[in-house]
PDB file of C-alpha atoms in Angstrom:
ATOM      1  CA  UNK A   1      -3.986  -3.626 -23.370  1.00 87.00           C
ATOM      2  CA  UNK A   2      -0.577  -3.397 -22.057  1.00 92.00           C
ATOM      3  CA  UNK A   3       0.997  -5.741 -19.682  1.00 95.00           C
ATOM      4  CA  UNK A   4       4.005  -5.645 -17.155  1.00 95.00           C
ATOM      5  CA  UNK A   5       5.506  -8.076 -15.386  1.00 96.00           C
ATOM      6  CA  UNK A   6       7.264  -7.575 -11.936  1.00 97.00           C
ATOM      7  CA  UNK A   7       8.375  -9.343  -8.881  1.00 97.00           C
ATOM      8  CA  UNK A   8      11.590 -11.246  -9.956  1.00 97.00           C
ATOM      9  CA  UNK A   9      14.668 -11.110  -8.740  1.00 97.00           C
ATOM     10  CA  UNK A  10      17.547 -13.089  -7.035  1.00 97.00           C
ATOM     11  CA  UNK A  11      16.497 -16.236  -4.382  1.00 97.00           C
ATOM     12  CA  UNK A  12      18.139 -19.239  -3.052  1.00 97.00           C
ATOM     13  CA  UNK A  13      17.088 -22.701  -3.735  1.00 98.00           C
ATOM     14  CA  UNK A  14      14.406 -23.661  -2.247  1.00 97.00           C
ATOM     15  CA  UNK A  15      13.006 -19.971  -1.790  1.00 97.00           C
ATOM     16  CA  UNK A  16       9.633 -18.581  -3.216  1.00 98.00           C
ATOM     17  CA  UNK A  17       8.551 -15.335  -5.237  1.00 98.00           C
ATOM     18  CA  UNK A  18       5.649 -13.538  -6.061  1.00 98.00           C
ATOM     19  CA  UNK A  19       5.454 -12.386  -9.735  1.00 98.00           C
ATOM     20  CA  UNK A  20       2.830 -10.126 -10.544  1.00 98.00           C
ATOM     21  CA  UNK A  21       1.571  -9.177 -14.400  1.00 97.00           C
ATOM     22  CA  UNK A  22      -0.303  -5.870 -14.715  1.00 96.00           C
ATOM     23  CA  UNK A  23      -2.548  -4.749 -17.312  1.00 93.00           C
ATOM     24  CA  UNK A  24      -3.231  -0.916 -18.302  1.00 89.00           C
ATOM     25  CA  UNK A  25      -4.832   0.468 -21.025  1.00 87.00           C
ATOM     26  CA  UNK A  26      -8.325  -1.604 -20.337  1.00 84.00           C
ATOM     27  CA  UNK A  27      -9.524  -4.175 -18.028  1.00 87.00           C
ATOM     28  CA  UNK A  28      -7.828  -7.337 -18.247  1.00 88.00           C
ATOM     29  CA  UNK A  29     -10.621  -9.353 -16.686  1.00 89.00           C
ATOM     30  CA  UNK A  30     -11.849 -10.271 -20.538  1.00 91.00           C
ATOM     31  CA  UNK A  31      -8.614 -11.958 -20.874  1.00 94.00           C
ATOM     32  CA  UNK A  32      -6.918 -15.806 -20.728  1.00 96.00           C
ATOM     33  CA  UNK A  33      -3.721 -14.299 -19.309  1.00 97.00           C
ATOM     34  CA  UNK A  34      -0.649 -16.961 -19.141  1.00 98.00           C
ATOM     35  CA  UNK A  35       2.689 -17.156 -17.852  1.00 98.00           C
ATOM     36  CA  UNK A  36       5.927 -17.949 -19.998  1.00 98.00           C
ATOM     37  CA  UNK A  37       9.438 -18.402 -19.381  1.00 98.00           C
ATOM     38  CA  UNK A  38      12.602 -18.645 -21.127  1.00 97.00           C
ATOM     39  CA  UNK A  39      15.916 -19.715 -19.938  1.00 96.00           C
ATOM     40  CA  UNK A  40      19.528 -18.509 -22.023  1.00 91.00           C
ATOM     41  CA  UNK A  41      19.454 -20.552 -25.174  1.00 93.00           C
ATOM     42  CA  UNK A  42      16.746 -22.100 -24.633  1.00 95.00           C
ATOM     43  CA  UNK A  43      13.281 -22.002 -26.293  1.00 96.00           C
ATOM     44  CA  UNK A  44      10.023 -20.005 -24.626  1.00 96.00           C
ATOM     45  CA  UNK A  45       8.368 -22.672 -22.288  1.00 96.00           C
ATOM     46  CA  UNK A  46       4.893 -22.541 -20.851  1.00 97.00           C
ATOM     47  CA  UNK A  47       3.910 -22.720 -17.207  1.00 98.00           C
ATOM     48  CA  UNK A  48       0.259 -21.984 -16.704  1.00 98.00           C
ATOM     49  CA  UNK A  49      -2.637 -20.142 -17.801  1.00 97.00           C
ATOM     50  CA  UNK A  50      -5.741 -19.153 -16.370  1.00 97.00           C
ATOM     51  CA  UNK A  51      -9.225 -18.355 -17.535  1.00 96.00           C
ATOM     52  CA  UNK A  52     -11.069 -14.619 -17.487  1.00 94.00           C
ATOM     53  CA  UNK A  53     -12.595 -15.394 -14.446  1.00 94.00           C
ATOM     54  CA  UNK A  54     -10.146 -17.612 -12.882  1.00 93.00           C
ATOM     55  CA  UNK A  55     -12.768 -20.203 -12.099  1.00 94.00           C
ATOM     56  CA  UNK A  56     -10.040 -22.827 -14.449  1.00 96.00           C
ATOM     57  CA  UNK A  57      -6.338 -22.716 -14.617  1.00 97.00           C
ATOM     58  CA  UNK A  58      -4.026 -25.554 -16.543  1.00 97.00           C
ATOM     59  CA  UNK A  59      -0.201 -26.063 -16.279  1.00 97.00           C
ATOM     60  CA  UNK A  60       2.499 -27.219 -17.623  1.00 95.00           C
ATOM     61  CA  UNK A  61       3.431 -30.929 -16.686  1.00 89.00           C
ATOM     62  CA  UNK A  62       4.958 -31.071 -13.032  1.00 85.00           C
ATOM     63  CA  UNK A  63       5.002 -27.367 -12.324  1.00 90.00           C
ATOM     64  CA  UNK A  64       1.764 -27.333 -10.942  1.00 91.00           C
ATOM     65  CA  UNK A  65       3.224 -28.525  -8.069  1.00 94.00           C
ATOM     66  CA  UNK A  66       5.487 -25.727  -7.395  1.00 96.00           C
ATOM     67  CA  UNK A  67       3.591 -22.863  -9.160  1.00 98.00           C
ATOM     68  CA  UNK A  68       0.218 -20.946  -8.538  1.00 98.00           C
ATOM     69  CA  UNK A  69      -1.329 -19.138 -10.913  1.00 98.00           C
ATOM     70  CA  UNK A  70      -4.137 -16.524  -9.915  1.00 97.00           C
ATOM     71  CA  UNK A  71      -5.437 -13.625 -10.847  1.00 97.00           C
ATOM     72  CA  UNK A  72      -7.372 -10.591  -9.254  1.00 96.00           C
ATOM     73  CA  UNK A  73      -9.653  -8.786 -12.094  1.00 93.00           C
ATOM     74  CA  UNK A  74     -10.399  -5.717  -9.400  1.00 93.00           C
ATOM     75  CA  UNK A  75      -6.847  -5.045  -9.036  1.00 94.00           C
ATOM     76  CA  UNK A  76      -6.203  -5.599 -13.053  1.00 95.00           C
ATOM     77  CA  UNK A  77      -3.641  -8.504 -12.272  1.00 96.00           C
ATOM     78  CA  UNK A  78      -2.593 -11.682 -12.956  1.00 97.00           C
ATOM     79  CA  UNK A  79       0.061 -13.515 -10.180  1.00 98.00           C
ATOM     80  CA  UNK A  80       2.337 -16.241 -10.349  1.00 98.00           C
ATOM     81  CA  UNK A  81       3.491 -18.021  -7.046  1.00 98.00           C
ATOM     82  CA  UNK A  82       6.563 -19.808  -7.286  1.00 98.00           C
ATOM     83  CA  UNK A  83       7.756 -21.913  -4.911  1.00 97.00           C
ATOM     84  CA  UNK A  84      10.736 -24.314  -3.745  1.00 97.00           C
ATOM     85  CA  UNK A  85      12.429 -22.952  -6.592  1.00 97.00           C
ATOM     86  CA  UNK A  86      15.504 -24.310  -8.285  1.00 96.00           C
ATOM     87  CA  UNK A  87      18.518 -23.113 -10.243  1.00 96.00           C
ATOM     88  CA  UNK A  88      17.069 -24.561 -13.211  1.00 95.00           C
ATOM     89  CA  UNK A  89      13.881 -22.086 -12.934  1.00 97.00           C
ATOM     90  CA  UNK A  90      16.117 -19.180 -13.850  1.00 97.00           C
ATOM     91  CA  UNK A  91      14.823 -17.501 -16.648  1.00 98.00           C
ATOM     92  CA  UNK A  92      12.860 -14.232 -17.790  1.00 98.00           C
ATOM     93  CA  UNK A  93       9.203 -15.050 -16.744  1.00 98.00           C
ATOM     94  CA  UNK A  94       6.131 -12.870 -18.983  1.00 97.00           C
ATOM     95  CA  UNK A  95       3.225 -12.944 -19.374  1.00 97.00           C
ATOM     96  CA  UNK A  96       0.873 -12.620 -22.250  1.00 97.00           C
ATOM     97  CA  UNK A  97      -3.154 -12.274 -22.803  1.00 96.00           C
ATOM     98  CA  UNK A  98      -6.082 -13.524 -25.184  1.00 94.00           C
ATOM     99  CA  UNK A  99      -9.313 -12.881 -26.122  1.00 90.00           C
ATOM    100  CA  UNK A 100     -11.903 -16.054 -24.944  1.00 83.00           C
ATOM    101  CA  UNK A 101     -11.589 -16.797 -28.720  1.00 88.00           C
ATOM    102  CA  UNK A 102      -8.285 -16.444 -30.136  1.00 89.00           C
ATOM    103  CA  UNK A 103      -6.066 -18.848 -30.898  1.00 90.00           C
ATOM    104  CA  UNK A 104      -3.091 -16.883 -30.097  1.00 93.00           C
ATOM    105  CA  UNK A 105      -1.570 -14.809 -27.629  1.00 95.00           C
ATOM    106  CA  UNK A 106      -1.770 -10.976 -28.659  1.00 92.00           C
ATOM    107  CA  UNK A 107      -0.453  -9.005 -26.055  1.00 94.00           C
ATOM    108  CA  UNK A 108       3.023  -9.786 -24.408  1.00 95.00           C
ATOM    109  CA  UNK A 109       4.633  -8.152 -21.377  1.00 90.00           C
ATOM    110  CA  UNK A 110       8.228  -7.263 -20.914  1.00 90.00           C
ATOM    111  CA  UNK A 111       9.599  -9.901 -18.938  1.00 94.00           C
ATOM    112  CA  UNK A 112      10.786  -9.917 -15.274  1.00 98.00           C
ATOM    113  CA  UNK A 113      14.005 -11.850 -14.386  1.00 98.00           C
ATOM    114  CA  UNK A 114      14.207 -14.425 -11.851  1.00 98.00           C
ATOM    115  CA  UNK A 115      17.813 -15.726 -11.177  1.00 98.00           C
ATOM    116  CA  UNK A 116      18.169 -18.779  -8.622  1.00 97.00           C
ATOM    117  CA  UNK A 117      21.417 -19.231  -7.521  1.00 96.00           C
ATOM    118  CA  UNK A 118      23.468 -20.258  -3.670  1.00 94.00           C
TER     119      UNK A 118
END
């Protein structure tokens, strides 16, 4: 399966986006999909990951507060909601998918770009 992330771009602080992570190439709703980040010079962080159904989802720490992940299996996709964001969010956000059983993360996305700046 193939994934591709979209939605980023330039907000204010305080302002909100809509990432979206699409999967082609099969049907993603057999997947644990999650969302990454990564800041310049700085390691790949998690945010949040959700199950094949999306009946369970599990963040990172305090971003549950500001971020929402979901997912919609009939349109292939996997969203991520972001919300009061701050300059400190900038990053490339990506996504990446599992099997129910593996231990790992298998198939990454190219990332989408999310710059928050005044």
């Amino acid at each position: 399966v193939q994934l591709q992330a979209s939605g980023g771009g330039m907000v204010q602080p305080g302002g909100s986006l809509k990432l979206s992570c699409v999967a082609s190439g099969g049907t993603l709703n057999t997947y644990v999909v999650a969302w990454f980040r990564q800041a310049p010079g700085k390691e790949r962080e998690f945010i949040a990951t959700i199950s094949s159904t999306g009946s369970h989802t599990d963040y990172q720490g305090a971003m549950k507060d500001r971020f929402t992940i979901s997912r919609d299996n009939g349109r292939n996709t996997v969203y991520l909601h972001l919300n009061n964001l701050e300059p400190e969010d900038t990053a490339v956000y990506l996504c990446a998918a599992k099997g129910k059983m593996a231990l790992k993360y298998d198939y990454w996305g190219l990332g989408t770009l999310v710059t928050v700046s005044s």
